[in-house]
Short mmCIF file of C-alpha atoms in Angstrom, two decimals:
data_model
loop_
_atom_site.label_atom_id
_atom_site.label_comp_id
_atom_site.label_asym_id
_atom_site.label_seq_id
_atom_site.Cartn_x
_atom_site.Cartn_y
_atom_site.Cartn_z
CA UNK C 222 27.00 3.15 42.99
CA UNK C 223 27.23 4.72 39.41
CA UNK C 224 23.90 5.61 38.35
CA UNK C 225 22.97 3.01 35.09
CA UNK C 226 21.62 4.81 32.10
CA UNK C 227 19.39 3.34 29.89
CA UNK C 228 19.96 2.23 26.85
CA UNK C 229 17.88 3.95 23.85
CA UNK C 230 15.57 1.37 21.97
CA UNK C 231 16.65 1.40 18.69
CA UNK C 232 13.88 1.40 15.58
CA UNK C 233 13.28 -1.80 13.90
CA UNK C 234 15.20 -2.01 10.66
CA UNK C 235 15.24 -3.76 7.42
CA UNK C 236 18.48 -5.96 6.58
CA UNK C 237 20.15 -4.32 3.85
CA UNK C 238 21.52 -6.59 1.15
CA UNK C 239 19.79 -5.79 -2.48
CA UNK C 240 22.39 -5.10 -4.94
CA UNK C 241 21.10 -2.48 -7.79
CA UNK C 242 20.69 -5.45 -10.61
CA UNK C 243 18.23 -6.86 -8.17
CA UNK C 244 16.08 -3.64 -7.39
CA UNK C 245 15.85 -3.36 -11.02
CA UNK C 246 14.74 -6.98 -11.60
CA UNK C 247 11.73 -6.26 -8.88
CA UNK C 248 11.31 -3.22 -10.53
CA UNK C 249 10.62 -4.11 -13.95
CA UNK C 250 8.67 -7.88 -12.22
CA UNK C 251 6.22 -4.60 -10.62
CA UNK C 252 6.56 -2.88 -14.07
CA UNK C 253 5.23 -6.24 -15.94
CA UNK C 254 7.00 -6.21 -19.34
CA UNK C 255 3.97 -8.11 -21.09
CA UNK C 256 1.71 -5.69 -19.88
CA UNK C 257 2.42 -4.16 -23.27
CA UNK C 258 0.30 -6.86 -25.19
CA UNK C 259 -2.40 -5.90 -22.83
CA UNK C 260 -3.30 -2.08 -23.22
CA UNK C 261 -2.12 -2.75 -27.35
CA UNK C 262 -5.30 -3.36 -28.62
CA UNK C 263 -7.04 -0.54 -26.94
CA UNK C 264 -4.31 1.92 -27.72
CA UNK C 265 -3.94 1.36 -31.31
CA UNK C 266 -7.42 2.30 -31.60
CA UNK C 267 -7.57 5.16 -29.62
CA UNK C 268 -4.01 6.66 -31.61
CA UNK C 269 -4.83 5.55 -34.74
CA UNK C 270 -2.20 2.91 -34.98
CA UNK C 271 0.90 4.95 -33.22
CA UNK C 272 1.07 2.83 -30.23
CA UNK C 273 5.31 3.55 -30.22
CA UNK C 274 5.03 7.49 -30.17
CA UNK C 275 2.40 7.73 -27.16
CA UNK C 276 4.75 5.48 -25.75
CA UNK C 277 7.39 8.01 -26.15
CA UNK C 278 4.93 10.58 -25.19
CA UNK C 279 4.29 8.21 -21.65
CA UNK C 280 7.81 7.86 -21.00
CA UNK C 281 9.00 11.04 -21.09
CA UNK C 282 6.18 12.05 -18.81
CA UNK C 283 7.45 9.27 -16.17
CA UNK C 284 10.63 10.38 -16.25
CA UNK C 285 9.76 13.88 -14.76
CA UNK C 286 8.23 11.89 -12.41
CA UNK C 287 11.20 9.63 -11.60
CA UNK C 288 13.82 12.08 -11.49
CA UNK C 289 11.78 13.45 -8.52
CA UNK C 290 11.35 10.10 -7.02
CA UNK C 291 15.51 9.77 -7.30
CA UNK C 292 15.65 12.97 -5.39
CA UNK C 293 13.60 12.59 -2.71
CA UNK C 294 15.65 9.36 -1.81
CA UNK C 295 19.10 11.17 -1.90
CA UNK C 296 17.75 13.66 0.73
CA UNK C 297 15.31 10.61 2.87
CA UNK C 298 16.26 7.36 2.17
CA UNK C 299 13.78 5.64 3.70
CA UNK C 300 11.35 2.29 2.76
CA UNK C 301 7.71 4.77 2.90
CA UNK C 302 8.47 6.21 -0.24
CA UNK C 303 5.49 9.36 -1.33
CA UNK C 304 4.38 8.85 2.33
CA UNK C 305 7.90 9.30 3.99
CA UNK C 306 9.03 12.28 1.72
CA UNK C 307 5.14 14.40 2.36
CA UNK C 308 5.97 13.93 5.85
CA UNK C 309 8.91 14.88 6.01
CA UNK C 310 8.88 17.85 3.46
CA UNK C 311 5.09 19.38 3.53
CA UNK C 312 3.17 17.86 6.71
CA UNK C 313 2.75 14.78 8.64
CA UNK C 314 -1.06 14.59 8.81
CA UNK C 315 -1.00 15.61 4.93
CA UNK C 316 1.95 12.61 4.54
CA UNK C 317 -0.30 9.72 6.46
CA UNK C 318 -2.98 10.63 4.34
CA UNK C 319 -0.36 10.31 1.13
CA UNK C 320 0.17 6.75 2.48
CA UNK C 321 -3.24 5.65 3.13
CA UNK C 322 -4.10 7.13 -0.47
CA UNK C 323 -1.00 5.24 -1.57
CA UNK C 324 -2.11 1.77 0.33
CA UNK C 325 -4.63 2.04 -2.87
CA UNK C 326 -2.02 1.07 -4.88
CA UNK C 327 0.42 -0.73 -2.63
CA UNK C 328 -2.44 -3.31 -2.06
CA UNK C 329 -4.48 -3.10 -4.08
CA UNK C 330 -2.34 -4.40 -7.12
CA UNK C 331 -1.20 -7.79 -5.30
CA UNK C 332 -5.12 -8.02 -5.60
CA UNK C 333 -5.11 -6.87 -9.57
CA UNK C 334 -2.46 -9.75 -10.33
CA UNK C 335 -3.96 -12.20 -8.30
CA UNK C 336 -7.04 -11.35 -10.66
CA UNK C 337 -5.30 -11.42 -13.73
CA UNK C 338 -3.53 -14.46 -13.03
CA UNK C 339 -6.40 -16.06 -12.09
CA UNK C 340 -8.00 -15.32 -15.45
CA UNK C 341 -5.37 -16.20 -17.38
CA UNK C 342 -4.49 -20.01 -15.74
CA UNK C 343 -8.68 -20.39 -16.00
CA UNK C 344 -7.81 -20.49 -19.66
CA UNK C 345 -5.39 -22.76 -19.51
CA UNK C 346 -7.22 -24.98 -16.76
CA UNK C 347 -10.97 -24.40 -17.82
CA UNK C 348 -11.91 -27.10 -15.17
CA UNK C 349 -10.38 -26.22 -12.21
CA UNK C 350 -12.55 -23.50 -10.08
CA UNK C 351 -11.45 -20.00 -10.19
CA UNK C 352 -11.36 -19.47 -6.33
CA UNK C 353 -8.68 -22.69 -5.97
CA UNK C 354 -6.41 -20.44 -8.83
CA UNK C 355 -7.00 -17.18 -7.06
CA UNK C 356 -5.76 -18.99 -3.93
CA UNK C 357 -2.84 -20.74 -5.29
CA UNK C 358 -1.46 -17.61 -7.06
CA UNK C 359 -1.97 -15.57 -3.86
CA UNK C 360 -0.05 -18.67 -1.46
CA UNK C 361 2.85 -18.88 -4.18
CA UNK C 362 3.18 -14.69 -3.73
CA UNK C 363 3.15 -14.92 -0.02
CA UNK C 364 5.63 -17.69 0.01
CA UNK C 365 8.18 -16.26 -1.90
CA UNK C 366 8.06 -13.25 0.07
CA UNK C 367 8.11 -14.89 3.54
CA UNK C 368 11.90 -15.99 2.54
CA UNK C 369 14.62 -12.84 2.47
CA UNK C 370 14.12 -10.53 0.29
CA UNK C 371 17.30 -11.38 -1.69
CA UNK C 372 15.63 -14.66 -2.22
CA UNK C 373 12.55 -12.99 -3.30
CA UNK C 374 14.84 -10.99 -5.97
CA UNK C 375 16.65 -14.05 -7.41
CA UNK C 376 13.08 -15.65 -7.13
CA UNK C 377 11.99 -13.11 -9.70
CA UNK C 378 14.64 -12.86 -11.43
CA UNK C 379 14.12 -16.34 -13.24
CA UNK C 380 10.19 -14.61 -14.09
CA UNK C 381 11.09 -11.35 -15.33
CA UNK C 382 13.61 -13.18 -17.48
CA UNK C 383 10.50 -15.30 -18.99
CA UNK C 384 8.63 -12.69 -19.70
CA UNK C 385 11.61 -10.82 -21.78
CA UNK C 386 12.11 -13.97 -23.69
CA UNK C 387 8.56 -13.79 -24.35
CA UNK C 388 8.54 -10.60 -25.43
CA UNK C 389 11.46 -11.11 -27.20
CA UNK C 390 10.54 -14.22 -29.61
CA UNK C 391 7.03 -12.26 -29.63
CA UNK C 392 8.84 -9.44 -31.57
CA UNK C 393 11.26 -12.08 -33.90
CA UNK C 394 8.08 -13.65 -35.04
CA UNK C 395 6.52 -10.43 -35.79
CA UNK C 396 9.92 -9.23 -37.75
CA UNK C 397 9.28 -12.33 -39.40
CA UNK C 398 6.30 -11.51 -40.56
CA UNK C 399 6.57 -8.22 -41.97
CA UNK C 400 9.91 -9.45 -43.88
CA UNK C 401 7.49 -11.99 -45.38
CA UNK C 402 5.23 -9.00 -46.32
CA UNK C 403 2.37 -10.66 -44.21
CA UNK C 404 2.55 -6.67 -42.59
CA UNK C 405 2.24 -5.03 -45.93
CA UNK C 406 5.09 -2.95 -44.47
CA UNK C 407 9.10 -3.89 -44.56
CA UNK C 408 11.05 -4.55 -40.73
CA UNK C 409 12.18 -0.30 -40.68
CA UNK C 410 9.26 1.63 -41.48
CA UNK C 411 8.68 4.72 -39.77
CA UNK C 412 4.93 4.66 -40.24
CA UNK C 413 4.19 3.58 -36.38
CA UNK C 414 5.98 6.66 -35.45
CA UNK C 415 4.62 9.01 -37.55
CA UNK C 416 2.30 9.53 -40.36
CA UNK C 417 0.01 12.88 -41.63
CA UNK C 418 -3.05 11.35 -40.13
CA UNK C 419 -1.57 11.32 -36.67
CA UNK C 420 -3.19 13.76 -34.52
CA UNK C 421 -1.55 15.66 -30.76
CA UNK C 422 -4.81 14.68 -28.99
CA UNK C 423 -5.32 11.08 -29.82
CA UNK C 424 -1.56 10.23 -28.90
CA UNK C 425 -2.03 12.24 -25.67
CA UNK C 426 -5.17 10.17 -24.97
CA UNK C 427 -3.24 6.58 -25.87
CA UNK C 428 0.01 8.23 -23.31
CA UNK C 429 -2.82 8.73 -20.58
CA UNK C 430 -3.44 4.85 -20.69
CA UNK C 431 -0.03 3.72 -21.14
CA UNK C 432 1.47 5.74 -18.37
CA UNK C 433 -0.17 3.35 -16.15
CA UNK C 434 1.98 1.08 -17.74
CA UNK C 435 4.50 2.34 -16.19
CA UNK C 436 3.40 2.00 -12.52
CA UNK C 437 6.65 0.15 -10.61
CA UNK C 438 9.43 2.69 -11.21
CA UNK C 439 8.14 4.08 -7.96
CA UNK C 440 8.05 0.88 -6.09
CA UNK C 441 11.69 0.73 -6.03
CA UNK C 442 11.49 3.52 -3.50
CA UNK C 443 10.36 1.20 -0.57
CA UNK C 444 13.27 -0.92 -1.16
CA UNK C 445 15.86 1.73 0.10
CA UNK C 446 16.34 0.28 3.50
CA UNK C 447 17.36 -3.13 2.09
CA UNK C 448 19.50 -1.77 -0.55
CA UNK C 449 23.28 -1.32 -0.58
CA UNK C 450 24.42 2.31 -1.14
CA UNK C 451 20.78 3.27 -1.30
CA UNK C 452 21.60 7.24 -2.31
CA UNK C 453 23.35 5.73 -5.39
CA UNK C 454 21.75 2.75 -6.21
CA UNK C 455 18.34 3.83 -5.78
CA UNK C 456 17.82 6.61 -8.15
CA UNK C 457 19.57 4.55 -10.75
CA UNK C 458 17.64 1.59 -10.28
CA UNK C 459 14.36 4.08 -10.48
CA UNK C 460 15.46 5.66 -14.05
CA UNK C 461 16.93 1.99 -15.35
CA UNK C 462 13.44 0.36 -14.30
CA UNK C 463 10.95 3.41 -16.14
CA UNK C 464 13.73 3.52 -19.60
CA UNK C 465 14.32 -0.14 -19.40
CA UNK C 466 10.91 -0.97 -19.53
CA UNK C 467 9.91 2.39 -22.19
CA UNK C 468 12.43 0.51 -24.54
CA UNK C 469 10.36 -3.16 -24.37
CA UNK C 470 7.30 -1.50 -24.66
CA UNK C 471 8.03 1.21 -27.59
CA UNK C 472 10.16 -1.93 -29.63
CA UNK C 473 7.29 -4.30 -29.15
CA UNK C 474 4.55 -1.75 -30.03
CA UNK C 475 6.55 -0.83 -33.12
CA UNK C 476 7.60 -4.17 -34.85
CA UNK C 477 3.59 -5.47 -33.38
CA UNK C 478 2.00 -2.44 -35.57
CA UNK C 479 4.14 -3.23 -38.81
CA UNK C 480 3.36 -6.95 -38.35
CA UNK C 481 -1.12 -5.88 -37.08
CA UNK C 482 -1.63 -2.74 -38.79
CA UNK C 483 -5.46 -3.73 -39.24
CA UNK C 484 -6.17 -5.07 -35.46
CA UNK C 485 -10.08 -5.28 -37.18
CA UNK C 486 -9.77 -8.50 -38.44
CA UNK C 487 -9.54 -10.02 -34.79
CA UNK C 488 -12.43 -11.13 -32.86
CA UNK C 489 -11.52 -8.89 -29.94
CA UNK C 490 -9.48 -6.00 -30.85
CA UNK C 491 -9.10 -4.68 -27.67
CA UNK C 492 -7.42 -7.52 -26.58
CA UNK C 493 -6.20 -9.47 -29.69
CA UNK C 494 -2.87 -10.63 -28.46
CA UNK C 495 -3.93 -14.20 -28.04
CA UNK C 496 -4.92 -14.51 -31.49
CA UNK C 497 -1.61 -12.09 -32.55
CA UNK C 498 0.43 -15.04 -31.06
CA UNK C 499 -1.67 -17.87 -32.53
CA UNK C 500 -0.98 -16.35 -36.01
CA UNK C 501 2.53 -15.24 -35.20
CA UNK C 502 3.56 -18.81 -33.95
CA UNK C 503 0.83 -21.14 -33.59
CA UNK C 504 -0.36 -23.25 -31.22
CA UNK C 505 2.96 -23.13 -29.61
CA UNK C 506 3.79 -20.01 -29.10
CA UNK C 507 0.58 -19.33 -28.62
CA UNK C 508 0.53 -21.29 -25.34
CA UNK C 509 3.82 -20.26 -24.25
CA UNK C 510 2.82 -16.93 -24.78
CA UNK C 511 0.01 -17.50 -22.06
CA UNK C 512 2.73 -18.92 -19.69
CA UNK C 513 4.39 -15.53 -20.02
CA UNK C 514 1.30 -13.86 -19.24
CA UNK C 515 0.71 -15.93 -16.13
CA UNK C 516 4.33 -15.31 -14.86
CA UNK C 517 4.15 -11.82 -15.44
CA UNK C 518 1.05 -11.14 -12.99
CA UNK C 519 2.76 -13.97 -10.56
CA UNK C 520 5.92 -11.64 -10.88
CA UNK C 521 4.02 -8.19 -10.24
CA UNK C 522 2.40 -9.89 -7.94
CA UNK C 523 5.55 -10.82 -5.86
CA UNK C 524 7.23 -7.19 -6.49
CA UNK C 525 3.69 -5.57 -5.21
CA UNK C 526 3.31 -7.70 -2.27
CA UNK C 527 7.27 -6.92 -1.14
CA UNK C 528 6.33 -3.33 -1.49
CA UNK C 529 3.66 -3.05 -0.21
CA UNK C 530 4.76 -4.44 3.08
CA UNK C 531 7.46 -2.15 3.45
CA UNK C 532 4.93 0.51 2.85
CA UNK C 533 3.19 -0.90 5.81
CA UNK C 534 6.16 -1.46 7.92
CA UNK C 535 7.40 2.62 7.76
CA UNK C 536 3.58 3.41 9.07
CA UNK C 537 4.12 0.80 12.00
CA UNK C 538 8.00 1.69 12.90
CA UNK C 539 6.40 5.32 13.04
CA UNK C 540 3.46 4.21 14.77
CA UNK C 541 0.62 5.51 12.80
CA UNK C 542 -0.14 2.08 12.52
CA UNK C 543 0.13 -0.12 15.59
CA UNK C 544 3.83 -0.58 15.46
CA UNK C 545 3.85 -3.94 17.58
CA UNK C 546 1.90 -4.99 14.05
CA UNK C 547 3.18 -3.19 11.20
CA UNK C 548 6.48 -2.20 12.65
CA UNK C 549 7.82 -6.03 13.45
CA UNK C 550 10.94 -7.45 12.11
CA UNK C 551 11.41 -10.54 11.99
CA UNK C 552 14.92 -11.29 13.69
CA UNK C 553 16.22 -13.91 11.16
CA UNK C 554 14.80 -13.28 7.68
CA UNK C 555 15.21 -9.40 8.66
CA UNK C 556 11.37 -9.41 6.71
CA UNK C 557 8.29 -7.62 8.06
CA UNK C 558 6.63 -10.91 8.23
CA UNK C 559 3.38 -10.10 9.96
CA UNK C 560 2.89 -7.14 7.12
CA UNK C 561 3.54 -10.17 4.40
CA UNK C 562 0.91 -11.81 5.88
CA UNK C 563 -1.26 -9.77 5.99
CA UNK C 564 -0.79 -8.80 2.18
CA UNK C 565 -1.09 -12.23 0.94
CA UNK C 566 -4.66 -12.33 3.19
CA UNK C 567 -5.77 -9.41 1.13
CA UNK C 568 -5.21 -10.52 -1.75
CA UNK C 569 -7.52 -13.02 -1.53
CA UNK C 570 -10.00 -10.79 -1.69
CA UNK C 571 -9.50 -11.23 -5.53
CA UNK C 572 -11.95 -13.95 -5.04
CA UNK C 573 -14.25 -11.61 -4.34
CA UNK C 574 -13.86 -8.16 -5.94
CA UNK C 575 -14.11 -7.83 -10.13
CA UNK C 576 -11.13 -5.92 -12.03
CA UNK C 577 -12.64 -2.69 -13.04
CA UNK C 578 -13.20 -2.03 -9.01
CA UNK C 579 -9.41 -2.96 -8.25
CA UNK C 580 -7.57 -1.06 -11.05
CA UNK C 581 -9.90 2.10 -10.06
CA UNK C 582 -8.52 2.03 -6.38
CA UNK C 583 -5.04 1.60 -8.42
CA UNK C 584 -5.17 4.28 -10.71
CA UNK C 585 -6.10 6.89 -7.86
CA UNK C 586 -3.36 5.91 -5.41
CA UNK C 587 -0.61 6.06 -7.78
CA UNK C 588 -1.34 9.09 -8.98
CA UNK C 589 -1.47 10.80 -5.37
CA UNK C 590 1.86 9.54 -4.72
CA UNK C 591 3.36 10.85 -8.11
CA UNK C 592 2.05 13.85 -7.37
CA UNK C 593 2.67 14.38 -3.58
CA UNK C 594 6.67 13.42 -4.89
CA UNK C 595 6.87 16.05 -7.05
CA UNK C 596 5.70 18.91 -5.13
CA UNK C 597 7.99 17.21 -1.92
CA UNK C 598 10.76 18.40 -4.64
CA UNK C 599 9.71 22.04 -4.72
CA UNK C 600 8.75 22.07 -0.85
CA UNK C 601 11.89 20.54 0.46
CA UNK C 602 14.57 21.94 -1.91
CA UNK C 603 13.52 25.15 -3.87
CA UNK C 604 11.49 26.16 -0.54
CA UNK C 605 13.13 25.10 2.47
CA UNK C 606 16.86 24.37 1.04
CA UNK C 607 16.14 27.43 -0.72
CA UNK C 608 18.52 25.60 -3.30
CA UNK C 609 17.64 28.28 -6.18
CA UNK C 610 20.83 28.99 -8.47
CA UNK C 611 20.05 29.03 -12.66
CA UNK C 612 20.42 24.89 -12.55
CA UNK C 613 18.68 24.49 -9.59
CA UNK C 614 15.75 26.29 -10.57
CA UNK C 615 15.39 23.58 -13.37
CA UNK C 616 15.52 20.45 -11.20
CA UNK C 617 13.78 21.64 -8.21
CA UNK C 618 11.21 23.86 -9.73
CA UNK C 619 10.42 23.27 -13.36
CA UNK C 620 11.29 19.65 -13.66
CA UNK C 621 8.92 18.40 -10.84
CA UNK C 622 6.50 21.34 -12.32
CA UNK C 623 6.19 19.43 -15.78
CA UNK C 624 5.77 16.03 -14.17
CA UNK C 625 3.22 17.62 -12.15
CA UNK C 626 1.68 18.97 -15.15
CA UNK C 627 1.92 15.49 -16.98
CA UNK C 628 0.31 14.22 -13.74
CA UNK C 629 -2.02 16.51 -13.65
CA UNK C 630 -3.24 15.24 -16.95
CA UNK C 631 -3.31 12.11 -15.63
CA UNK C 632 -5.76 13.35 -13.42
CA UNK C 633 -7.79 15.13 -15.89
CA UNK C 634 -8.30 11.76 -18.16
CA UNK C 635 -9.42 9.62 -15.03
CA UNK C 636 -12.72 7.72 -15.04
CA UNK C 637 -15.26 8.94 -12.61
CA UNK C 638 -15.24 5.19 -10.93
CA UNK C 639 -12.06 6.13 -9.95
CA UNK C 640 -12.64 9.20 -8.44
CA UNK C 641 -15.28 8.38 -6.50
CA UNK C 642 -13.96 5.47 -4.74
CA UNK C 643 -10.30 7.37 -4.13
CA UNK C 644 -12.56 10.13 -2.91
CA UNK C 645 -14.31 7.79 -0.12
CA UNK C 646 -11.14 5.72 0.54
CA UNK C 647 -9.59 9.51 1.34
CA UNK C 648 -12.23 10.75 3.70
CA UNK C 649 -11.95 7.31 5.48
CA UNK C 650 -8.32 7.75 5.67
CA UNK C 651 -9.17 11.48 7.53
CA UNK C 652 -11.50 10.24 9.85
CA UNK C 653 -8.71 7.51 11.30
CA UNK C 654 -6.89 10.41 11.67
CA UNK C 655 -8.92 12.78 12.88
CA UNK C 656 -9.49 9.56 16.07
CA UNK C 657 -5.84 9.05 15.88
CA UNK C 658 -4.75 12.61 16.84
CA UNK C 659 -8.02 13.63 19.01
CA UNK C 660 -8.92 15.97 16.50
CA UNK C 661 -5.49 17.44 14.74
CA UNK C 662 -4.27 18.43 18.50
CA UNK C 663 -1.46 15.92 18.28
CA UNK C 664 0.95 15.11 15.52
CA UNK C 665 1.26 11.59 13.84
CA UNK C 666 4.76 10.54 15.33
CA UNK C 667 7.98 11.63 12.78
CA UNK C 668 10.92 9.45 12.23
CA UNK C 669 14.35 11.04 11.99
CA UNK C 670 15.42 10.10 8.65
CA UNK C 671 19.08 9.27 9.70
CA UNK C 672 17.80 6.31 12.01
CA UNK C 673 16.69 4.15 9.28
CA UNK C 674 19.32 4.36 6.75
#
């Protein structure tokens, strides 16, 4: 009798369909397009009205960053993202604790827009009780996201779409204005921009808030399984995401501070959109404007909760989570439904947790993944590629070096809140594996690259 060999098992996978128009819709749905209305008040103030410049300043610091992101996929294009390319490149106890670091802001911002949404449909629907809100937005998220993810993608598609026309009629109106000389200022003036009372240190402190603006550029990353042609695709849909959304938000900031140049004369200038749309179009606009906002946290709520599965699915194929769990697939949508699940549980805890806790456990996980990606770069080209000709030397040593260094400030300019609950979250995350590998004596499991593309 011939001896029967087994078969292999072969790793759960992700169905790949996304074309690059749709990992750029989820993209910029994670990147929030409105969000610009919400750090304007706060960042006028702190530049001195040159909202558009530190947004020039914030861009070109995330673009470092996402021309590192672009090359880690080439070389691993897997669904972990910062925690896939660590372990692959540096370490694999140093990459698990990149991903539990990065679960900060995986999960945690389903949680922010299940907050923000909820605040935002409380004004609209001052009777109905915040915790039946909370809950609706988070069942709506999960929903979506329990269909295929191509559904999920033409799902947002129709949201990310609102929100442009928002923005959009948002920046007519204010156009309007200023050609009305309500602004004081005519459409073209280069004032927001530039002016000799513009100071290097105020527009670096306004880029250190809006960078976070930009969070979402490096979601795309986890959707490299389900993508077609992900070494192509990919890092374009990474760049088009972080310039596609640097143009809304430096056009809106401009034509908003020639329309607002005083932002004193509202009640609450550090959040004065509502009344900016109330005197821009009136009642109107003003609550269609509050639609947009409530789509836009439903849409980066969506986008989050996709990712943040597939974050949660790489740990379980690989086992550092239990993989009958995390690592499931389910064998018609091709989804990691149990991880969507599980996502749309957490976010409930929105019901429970209040917004400066959330965006703290946010602000520290995203910037441990941008700056695990960047040294990846160095480590796994310029070191171990040894990849070092006169060109090479710029994209494998100094580009990742300056968005390091722009992360770096980053770093420098976060709150203390954050810190110290990224700090405990961390030594948490060392203790599981400290259990996990009976004391560093065995290695988290490693995935070979080439079996998930």
């Amino acid at each position: 009798m011939k001896e029967k060999h087994a078969v292999p098992e072969q790793p759960p996978a992700l169905r790949r369909s996304l074309k690059l128009w749709q990992v750029i819709v989820l993209g910029l749905g994670y990147l929030t397009p409105l969000t610009v209305f919400d750090t304007y008040g706060i960042v006028t103030q702190e530049t001195d009205g040159h909202v558009p410049t530190a947004y020039l300043l914030a861009l070109a610091a995330m673009l470092f960053t996402a021309s590192s992101y672009g090359k880690m996929v080439r070389a691993f294009p897997v669904a972990g993202s910062a925690y896939s390319y660590t372990r692959q490149t540096i370490n694999p106890y140093l990459g698990f604790l990149v991903g539990w670091v990065s679960l900060l802001d995986y999960v945690f911002l389903p949680i922010v827009n299940v907050l923000l949404g909820k605040i935002y449909l409380s004004a609209a629907f001052p009777a109905v009780p915040d915790w039946i809100l909370g809950l609706a937005i988070a069942a709506v998220s999960t929903a979506v996201n329990l269909r295929s993810i191509n559904a999920t993608a033409n799902f947002n598609t129709f949201l990310v779409a609102f929100q442009v026309a928002v923005v959009t009629i948002f920046t007519g109106l204010a156009i309007s204005r200023i050609s009305g000389g309500a602004g004081g200022s005519d459409p073209f003036a280069f004032t927001p921009f530039y002016d000799a009372n513009m100071t290097f240190p105020t527009l670096m402190a306004g880029a250190a808030i809006l960078c976070f603006s930009f969070l979402g550029f490096d979601a795309v990353t986890t959707y490299t399984e389900e993508t077609i042609q992900p070494m192509k695709n990919i890092p374009r849909g990474i760049f088009l995401v972080a310039l596609l959304g640097g143009v809304i938000f430096i056009t809106a900031s401009y034509f908003t501070q020639l329309a607002f140049p005083n932002i004193k004369q509202f009640a609450n200038p550090d959040s004065p959109s509502p009344e900016m749309s109330l005197l821009l179009g009136g009642a109107l606009f003003q609550s269609i404007f509050l639609a947009g906002s409530v789509t836009a946290a439903l849409a980066s709520g969506i986008a989050s909760h996709t990712s943040a599965s597939r974050l949660l699915f790489a740990m379980g194929r690989e086992n550092v989570l239990p993989r009958s769990i995390f690592g499931y697939i389910h064998p018609r949508l091709g989804i990691p439904v149990v991880n969507v699940l599980l996502i749309g549980v957490c976010s409930l805890s929105a019901l429970f947790l209040d917004l400066e806790t959330v965006l703290a456990f946010i602000n520290f996980g995203a910037l441990t993944a941008f700056t695990a990606v960047n040294v990846s770069v160095i480590a796994y080209y310029f070191i171990r590629k040894r990849q070092r000709s006169l060109p090479d030397v710029f994209r494998y040593l100094l580009s990742p070096l300056i968005g390091a260094s722009f992360v770096a400030f980053l770093w420098f300019n976060l709150d203390s809140h954050s810190l110290t609950l990224g700090i405990i979250w961390a030594l948490l995350g060392i203790g599981y594996l400290l259990v996990a590998t009976r004391g560093f004596r065995e290695k988290p499991p490693v995935i070979e690259f080439e079996e998930a593309i």
